[in-house]
Short mmCIF file of C-alpha atoms and ligand atoms in Angstrom, two decimals:
data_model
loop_
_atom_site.label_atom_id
_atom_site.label_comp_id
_atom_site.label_asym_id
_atom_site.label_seq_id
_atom_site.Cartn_x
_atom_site.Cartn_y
_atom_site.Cartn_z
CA UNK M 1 15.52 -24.56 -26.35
CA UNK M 2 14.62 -27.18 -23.74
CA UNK M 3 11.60 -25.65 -20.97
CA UNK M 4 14.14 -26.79 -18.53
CA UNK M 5 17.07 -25.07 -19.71
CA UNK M 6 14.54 -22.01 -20.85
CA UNK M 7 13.60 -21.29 -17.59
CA UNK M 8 17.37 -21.69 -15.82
CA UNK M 9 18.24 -18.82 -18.38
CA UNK M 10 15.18 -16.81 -17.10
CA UNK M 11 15.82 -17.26 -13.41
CA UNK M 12 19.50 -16.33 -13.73
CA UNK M 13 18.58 -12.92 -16.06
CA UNK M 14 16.07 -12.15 -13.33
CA UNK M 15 19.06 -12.64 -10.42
CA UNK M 16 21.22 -10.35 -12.54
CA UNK M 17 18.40 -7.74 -12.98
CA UNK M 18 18.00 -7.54 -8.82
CA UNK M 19 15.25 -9.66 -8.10
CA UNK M 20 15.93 -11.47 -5.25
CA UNK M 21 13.75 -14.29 -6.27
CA UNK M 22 11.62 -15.66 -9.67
CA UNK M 23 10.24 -19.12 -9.46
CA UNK M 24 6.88 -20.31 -12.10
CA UNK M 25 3.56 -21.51 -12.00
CA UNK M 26 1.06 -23.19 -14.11
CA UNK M 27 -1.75 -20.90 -15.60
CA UNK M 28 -4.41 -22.99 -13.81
CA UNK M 29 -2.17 -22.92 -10.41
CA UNK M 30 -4.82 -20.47 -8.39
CA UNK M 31 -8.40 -22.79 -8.53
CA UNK M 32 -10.01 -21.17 -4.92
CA UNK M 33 -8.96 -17.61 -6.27
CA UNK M 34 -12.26 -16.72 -7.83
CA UNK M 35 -14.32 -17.14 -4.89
CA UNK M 36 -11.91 -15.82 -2.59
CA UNK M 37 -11.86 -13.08 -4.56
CA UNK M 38 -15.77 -12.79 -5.47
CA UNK M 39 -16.03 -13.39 -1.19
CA UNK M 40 -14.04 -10.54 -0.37
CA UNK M 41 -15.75 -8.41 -2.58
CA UNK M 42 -19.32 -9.28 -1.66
CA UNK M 43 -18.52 -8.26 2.26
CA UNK M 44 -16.94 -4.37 0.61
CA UNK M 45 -13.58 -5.46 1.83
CA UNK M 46 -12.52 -3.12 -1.19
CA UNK M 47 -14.29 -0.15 0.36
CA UNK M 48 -13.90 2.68 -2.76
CA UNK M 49 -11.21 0.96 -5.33
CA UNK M 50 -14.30 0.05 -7.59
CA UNK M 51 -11.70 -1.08 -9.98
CA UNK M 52 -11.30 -4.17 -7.93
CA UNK M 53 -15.24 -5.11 -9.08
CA UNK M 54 -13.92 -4.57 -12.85
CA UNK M 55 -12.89 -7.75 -14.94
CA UNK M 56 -12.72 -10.18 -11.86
CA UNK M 57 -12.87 -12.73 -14.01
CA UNK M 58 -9.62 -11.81 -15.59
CA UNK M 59 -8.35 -11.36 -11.96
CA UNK M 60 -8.60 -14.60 -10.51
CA UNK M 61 -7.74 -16.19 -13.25
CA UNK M 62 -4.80 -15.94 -15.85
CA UNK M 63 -6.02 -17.84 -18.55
CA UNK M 64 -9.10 -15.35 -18.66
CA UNK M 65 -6.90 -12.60 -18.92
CA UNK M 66 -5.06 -14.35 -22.07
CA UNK M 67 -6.03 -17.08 -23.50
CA UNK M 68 -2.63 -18.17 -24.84
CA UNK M 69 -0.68 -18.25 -21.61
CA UNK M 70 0.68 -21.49 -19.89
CA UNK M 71 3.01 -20.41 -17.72
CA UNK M 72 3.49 -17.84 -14.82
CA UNK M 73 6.60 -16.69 -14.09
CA UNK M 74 6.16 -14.81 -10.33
CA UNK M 75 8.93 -12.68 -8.95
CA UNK M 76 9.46 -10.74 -5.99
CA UNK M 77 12.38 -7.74 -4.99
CA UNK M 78 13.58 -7.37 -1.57
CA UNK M 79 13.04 -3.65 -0.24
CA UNK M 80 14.32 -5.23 3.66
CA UNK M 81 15.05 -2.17 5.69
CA UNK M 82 18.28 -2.08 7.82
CA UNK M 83 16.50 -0.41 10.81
CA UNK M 84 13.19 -0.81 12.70
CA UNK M 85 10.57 1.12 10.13
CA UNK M 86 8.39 1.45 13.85
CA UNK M 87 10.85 3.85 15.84
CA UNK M 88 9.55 6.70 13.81
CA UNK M 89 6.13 6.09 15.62
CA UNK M 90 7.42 7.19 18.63
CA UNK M 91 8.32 10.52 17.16
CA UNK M 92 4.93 12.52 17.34
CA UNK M 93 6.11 15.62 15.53
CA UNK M 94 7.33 14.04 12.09
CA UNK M 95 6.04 11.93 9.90
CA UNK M 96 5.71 8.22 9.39
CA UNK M 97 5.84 7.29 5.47
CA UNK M 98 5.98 3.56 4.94
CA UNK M 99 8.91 1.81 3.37
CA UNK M 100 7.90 1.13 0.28
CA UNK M 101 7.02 4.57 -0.25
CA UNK M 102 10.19 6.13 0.72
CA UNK M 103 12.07 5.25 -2.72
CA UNK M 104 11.87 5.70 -6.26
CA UNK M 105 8.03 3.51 -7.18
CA UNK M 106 8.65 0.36 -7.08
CA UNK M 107 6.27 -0.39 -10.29
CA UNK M 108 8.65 1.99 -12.69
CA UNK M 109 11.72 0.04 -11.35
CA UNK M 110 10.56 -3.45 -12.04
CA UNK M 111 8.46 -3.10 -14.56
CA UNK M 112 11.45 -2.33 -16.59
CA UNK M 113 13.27 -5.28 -14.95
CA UNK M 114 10.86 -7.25 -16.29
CA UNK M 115 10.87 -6.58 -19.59
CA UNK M 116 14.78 -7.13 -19.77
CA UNK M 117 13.93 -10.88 -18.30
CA UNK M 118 10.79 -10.95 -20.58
CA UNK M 119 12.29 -10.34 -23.26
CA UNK M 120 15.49 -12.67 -22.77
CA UNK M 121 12.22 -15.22 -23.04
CA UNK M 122 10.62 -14.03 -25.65
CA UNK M 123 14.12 -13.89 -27.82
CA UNK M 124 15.81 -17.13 -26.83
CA UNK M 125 11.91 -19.45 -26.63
CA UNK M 126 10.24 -18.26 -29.45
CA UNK M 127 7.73 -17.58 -27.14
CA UNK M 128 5.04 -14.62 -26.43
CA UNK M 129 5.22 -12.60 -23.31
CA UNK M 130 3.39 -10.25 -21.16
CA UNK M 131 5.26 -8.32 -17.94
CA UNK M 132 2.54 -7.04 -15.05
CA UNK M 133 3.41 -4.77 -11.75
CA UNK M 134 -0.11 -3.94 -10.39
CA UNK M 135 -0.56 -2.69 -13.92
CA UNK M 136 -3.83 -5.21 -14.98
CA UNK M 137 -6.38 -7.06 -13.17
CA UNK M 138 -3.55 -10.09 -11.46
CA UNK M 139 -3.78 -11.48 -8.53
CA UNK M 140 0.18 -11.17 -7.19
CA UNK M 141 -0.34 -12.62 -3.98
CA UNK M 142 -2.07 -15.96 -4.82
CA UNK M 143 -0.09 -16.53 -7.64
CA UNK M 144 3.43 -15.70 -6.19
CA UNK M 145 2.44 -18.74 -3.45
CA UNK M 146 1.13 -20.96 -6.16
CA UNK M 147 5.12 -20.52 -7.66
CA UNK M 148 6.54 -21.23 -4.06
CA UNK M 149 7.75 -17.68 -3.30
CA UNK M 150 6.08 -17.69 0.08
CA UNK M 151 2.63 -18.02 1.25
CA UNK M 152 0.06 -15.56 2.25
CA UNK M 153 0.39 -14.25 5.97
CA UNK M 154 -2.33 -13.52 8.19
CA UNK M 155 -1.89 -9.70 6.62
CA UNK M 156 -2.83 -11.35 3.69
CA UNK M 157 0.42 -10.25 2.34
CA UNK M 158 2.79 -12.88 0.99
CA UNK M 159 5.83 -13.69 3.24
CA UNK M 160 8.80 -15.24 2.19
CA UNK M 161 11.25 -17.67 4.47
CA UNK M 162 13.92 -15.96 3.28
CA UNK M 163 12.89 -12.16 2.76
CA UNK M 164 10.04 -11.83 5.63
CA UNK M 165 7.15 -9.67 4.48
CA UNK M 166 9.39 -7.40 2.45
CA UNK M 167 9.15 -8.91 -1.02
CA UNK M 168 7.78 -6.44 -3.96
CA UNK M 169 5.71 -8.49 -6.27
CA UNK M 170 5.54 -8.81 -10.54
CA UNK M 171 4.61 -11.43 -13.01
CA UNK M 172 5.73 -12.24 -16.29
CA UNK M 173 2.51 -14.05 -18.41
CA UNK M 174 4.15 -16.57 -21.23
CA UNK M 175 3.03 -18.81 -23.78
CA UNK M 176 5.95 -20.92 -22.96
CA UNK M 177 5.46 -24.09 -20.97
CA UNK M 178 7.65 -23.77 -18.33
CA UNK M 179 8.03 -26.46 -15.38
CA UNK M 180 6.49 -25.63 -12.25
CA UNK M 181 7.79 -24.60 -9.04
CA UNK M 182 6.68 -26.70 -5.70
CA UNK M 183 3.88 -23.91 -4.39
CA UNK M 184 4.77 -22.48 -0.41
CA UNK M 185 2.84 -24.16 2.84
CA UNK M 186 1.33 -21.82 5.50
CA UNK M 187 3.74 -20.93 7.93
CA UNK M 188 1.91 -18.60 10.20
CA UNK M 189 1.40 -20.99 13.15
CA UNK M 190 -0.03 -20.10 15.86
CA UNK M 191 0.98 -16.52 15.62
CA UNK M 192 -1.13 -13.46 15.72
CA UNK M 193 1.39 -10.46 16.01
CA UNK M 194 0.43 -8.44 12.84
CA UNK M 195 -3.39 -9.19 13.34
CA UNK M 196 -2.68 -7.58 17.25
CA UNK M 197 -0.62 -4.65 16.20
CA UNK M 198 -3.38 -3.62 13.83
CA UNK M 199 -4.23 0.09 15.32
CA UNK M 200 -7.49 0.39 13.85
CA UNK M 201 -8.63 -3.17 13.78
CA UNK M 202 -8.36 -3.82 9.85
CA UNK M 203 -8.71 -8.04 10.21
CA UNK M 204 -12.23 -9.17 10.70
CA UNK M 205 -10.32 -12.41 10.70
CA UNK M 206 -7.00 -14.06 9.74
CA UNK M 207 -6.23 -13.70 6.27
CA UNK M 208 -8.74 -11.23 5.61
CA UNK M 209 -8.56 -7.61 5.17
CA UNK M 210 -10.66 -4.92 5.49
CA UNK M 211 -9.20 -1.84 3.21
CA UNK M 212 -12.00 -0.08 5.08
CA UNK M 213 -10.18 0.48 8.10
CA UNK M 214 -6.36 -0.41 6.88
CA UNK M 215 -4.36 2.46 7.36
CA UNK M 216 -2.31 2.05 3.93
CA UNK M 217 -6.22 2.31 2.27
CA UNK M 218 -7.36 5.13 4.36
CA UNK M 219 -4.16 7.05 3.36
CA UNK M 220 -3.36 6.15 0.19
CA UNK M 221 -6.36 4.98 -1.65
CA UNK M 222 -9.81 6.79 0.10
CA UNK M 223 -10.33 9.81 -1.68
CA UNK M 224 -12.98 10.98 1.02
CA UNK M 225 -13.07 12.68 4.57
CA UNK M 226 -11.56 10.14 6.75
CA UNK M 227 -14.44 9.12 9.11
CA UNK M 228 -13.29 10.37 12.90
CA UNK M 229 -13.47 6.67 14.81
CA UNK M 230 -10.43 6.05 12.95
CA UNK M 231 -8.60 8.84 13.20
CA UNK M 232 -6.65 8.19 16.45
CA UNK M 233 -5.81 4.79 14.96
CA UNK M 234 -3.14 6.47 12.33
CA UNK M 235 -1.27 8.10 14.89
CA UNK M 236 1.64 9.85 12.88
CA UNK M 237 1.23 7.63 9.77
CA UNK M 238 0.88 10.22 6.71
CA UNK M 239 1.12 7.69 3.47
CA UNK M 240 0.58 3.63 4.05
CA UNK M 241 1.42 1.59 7.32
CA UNK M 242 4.20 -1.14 7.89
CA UNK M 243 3.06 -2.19 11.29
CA UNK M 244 1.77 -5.57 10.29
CA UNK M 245 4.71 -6.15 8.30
CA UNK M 246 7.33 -5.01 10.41
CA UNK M 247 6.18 -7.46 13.60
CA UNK M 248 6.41 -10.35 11.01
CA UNK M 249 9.05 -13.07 13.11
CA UNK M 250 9.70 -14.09 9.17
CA UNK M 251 11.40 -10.91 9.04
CA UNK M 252 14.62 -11.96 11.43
CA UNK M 253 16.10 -13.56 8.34
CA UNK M 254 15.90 -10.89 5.79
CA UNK M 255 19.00 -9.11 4.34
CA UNK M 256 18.62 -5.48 4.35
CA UNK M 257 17.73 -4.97 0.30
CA UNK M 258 20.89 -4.35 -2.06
CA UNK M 259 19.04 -3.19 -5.39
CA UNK M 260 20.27 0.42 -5.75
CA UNK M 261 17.39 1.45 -7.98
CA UNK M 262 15.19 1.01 -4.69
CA UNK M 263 17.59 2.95 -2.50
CA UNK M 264 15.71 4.57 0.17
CA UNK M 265 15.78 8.68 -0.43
CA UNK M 266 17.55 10.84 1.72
CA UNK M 267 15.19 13.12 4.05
CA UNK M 268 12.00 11.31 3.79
CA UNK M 269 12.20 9.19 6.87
CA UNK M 270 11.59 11.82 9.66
CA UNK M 271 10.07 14.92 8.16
CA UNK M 272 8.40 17.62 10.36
CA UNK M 273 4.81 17.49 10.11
CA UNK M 274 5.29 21.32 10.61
CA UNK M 275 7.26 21.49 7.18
CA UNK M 276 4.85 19.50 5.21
CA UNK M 277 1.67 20.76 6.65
CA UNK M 278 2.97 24.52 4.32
CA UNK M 279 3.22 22.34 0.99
CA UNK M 280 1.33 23.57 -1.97
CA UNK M 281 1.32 21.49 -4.75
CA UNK M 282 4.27 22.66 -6.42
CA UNK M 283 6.03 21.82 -3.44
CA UNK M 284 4.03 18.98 -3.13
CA UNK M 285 5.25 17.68 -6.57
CA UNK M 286 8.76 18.50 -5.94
CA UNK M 287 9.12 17.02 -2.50
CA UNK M 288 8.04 13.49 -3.62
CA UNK M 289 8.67 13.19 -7.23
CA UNK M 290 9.21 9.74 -9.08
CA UNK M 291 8.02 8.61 -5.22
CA UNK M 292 4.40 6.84 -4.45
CA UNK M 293 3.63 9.65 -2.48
CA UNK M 294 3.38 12.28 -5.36
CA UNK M 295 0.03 10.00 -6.72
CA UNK M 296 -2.03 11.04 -3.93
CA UNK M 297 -1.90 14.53 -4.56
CA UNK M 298 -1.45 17.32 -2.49
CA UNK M 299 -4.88 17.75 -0.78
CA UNK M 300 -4.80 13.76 0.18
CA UNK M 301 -1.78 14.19 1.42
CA UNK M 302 -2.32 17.35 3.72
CA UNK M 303 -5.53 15.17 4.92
CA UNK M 304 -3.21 12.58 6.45
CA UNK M 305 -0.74 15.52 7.80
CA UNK M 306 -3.27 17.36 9.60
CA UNK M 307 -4.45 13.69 11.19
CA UNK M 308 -0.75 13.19 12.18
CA UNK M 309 -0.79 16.86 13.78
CA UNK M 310 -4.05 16.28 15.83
CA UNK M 311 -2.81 13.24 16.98
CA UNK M 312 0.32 14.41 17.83
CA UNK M 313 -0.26 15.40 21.46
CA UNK M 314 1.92 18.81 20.66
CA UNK M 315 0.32 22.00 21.09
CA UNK M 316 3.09 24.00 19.25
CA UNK M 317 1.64 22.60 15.61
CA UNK M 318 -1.61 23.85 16.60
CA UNK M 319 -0.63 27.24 14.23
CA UNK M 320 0.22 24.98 11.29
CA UNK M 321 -3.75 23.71 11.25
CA UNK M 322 -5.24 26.88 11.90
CA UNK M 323 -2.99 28.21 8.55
CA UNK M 324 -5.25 25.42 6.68
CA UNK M 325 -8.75 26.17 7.98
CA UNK M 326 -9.39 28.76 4.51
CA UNK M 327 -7.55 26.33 2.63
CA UNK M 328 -9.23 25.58 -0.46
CA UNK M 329 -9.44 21.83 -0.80
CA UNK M 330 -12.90 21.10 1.67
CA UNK M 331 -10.71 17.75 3.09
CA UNK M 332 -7.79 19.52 4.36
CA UNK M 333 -10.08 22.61 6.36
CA UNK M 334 -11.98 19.69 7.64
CA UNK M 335 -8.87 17.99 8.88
CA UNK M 336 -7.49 21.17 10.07
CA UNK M 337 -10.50 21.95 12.28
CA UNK M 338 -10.38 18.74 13.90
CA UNK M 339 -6.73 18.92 14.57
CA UNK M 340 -7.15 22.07 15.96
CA UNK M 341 -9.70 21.50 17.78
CA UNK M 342 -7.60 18.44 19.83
CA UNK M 343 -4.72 20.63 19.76
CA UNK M 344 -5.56 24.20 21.21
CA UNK M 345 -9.38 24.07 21.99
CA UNK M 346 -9.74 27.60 23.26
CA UNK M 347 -7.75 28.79 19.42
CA UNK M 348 -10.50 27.06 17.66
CA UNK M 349 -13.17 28.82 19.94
CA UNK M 350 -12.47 31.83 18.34
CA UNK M 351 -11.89 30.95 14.82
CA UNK M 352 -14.80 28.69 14.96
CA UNK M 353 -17.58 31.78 14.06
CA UNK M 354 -15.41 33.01 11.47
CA UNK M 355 -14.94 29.78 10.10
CA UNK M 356 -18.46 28.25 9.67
CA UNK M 357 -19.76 31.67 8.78
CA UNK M 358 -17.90 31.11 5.81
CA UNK M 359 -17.85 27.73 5.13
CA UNK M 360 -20.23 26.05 2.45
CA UNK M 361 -19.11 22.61 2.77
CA UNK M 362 -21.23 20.03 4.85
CA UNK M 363 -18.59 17.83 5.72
CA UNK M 364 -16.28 20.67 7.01
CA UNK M 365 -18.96 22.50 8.80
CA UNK M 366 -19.80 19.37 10.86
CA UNK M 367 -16.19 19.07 11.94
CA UNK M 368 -16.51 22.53 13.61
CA UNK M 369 -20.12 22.33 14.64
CA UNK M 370 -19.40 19.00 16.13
CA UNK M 371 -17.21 21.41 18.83
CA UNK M 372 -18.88 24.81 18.73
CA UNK M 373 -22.31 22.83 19.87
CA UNK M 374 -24.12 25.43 17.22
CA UNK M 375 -27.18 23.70 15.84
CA UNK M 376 -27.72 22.03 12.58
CA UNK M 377 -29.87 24.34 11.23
CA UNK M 378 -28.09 27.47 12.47
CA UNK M 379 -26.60 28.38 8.15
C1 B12 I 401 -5.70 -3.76 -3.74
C2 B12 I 401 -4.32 -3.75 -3.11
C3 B12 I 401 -4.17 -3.17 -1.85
C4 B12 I 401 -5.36 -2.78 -1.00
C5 B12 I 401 -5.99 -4.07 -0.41
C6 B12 I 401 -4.95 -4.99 0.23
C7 B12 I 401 -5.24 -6.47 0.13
N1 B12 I 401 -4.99 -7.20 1.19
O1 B12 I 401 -5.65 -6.96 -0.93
C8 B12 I 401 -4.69 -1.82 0.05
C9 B12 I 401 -4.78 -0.40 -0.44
C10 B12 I 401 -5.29 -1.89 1.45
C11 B12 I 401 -3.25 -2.31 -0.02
C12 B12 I 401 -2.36 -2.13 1.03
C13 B12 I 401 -1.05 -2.56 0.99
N2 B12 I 401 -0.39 -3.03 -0.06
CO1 B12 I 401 -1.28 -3.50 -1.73
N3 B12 I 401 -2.01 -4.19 -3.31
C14 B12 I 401 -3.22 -4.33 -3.80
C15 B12 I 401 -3.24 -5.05 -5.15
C16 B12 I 401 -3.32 -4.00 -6.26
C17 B12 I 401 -4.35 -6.10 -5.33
C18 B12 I 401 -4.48 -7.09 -4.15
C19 B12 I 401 -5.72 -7.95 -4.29
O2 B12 I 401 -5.89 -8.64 -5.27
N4 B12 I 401 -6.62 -7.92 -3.30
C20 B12 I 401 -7.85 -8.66 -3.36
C21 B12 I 401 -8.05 -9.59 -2.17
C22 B12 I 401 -9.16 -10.60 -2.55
O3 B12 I 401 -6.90 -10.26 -1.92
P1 B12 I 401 -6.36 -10.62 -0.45
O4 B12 I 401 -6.52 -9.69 0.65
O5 B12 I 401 -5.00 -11.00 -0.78
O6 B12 I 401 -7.40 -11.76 -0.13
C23 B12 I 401 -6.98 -13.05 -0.02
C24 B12 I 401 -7.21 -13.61 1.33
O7 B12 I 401 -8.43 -13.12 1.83
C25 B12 I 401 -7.22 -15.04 0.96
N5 B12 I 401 -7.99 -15.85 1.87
C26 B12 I 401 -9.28 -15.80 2.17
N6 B12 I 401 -9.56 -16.73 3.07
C27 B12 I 401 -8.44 -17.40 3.31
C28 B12 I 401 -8.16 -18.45 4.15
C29 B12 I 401 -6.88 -18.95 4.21
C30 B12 I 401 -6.58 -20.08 5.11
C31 B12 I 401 -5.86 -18.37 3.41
C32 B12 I 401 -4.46 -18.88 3.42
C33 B12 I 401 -6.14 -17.29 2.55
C34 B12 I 401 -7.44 -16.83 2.54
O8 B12 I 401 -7.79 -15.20 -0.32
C35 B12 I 401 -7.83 -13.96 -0.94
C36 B12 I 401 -7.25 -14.09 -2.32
O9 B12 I 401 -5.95 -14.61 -2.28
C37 B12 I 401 -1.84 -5.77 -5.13
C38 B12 I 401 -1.15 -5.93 -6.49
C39 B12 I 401 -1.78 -7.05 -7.27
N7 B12 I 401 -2.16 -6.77 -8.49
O10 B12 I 401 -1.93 -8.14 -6.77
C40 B12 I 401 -1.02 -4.86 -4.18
C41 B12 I 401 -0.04 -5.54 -3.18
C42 B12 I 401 -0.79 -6.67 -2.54
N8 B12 I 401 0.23 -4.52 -2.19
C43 B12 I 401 1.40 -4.56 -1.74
C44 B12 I 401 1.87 -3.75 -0.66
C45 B12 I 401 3.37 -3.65 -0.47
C46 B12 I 401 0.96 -3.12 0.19
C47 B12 I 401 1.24 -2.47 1.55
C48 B12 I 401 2.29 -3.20 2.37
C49 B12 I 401 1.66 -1.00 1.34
C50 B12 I 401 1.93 -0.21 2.62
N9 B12 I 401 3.08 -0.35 3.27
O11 B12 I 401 1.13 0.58 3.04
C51 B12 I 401 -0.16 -2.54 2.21
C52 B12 I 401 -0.36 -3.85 3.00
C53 B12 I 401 -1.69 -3.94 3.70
C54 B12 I 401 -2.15 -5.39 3.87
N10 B12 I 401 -2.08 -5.93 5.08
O12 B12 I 401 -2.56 -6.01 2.89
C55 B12 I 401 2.25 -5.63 -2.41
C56 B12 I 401 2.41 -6.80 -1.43
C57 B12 I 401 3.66 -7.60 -1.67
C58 B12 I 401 3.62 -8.87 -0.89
N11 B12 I 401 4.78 -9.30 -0.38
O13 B12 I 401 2.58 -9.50 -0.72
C59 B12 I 401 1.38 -5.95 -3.71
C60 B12 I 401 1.43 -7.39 -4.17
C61 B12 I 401 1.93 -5.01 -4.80
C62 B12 I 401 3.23 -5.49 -5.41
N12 B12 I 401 3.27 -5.63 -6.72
O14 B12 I 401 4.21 -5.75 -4.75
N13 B12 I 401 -3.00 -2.93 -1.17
#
């Protein structure tokens, strides 16, 4: 079959599977990605995801990840919300999970999307294919704007003329030689909104993040004590951050998503920090399963709860951190002393004794020596 004709037949199964847009590149489309990529490493942008130092080679560039591939084929799902995805902000005592988050995971839905187009290419080319949704070392962004589905934003994420910043990402590798798409052209302008709305300062500069201090990192990704200058930062956000999306003006012309697969679950888009701060991890597991959330695990997750509860300005969740400060996991007592130490000050004078006199872990100790002024040496 003709490339041309080939790839009409690919775009058109990729329309009928949902995606809202599939366009192709040339294996050799990405040239500045290795140093861009070897550049953001160097300066720790990656903070603890050392599996962004593995196989960089293969990263930045597709034709080191298989030889045999000439073609890209990039595509990208709406998940456009109908509502502002900010309002919840406002609401202190619930919790803010971001968009993409609040579904069924996005890499389980279109991965098997693209197989069904992948294979429609495999079967009617002759050809040999390979489908990827943050499953290998690929670089989505670079190569999605090398195949003209949008560029990448100041946020460094890729936004789309028609879809805003609220395009899901996957790639199909082929042997086939496929015409290429025109790539995308900047169209950030002068405009700074989702480098300004940062709370905790995650762009040392346009088009660069830091995962060190972005909020979707901290919660989703850091597997550590989350360090205490960035605490107020995350306000009520308990899993990922859409703020820099959200204030994207590409947005305005976005139709709220229509694949059903991605439907946004009922009940996850205001829960009560109260409610989730009693989860154990059967709950846990329940609450958020087939969801993003559920890969955190429990003791993560409580981490970013008991952030949300001392930021939360409401003295009436003080009781749900002092329930954690004998929990188990070392990062939710230390996160449940410092919330209640915000919330009810005089409460955590008197459980502070108790607490540190039983307490073996450095990192939670400090939290409550940090308040009860007792001196380092004082175990
Ligand atoms: C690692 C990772 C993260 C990390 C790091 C984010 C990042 N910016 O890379 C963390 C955990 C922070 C993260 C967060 C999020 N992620 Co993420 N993440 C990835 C992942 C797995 C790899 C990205 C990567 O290669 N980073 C490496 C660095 C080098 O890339 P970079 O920041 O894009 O750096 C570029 C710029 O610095 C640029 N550059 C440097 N100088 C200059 C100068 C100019 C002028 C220009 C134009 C560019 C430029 O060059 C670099 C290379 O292109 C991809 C999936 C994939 N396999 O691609 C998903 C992915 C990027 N994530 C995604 C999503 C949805 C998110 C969140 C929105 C989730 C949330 N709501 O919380 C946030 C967004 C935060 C943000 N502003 O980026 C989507 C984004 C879709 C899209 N439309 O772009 C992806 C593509 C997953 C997917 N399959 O859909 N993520």
């Amino acid at each position: 079959m003709k490339a041309e004709r080939l790839k009409r037949a690919v775009v058109a199964r990729a329309v009928a599977e949902g995606f809202s847009v599939a366009r192709t590149a040339s294996v050799d489309a990405i040239p500045e990605a290795p140093a861009r990529l070897a550049a953001w490493l160097a300066e720790g942008h990656h903070g603890d995801m050392g599996w962004m130092e593995e196989r960089t080679d293969q990263r930045a560039d597709p034709r080191k990840l298989w030889a045999q591939a000439k073609s890209v084929i990039m595509l990208g799902m709406s998940y456009a919300p109908d509502s502002d995805p900010l309002a919840i902000l406002a609401q202190t005592d619930k919790a803010a999970i971001s968009l993409y988050a609040r579904r069924r995971d996005y890499h389980d839905v279109i991965k098997g999307k693209l197989k069904s187009v992948a294979g429609l290419l495999a079967a009617q080319g002759g050809v040999d294919v390979k489908v990827f949704v943050d499953t290998a070392p690929v670089m989505e962004k670079p190569l999605a704007q090398a195949a003209g589905l949008g560029w990448q934003g100041k946020h460094s994420v890729l936004v789309s003329r028609e879809h805003g910043s609220w395009l899901f990402l996957g790639a199909i590798y082929t042997t086939a030689e496929l015409p290429p798409d025109a790539p995308e052209t900047d169209h950030c302008g002068s405009c700074t909104r989702c480098l300004d709305i940062c709370p905790t300062d995650a762009f040392p500069a346009p088009y660069q993040l830091d995962s060190r201090r972005c909020i979707a990192y901290l919660t989703i990704e850091h597997p550590g004590h989350i360090d205490e200058s960035l605490r107020a930062g995350i306000g009520n956000r308990v899993f990922g951050c859409d703020d820099c999306l959200a204030v994207c003006p590409w947005n305005k012309f976005a139709q709220a998503a229509q694949e059903t697969r991605l439907a946004l679950r009922d009940g996850l888009d205001a829960l009560p920090l109260a409610d989730l701060a009693r989860l154990d991890d059967p709950a846990f597991r329940a609450l958020f399963a087939g969801t993003p959330v559920k890969r955190t695990g429990r003791d993560r997750f409580i981490r970013n709860v008991l952030i949300a509860i001392g930021n939360s300005a409401r003295p009436e969740l003080a009781e749900s951190a002092a329930a954690l400060v004998s929990d188990p996991s070392p990062l939710v007592r230390a996160m449940a002393a410092w919330a209640l130490i915000r919330l009810a000050p005089a409460r955590a004078l008197v459980l502070a004794p108790a607490a540190l006199a039983a307490e073996n872990d450095a990192d939670v100790r400090r939290e409550w020596r940090a308040f009860a002024a007792e001196p380092e040496n004082a175990s």
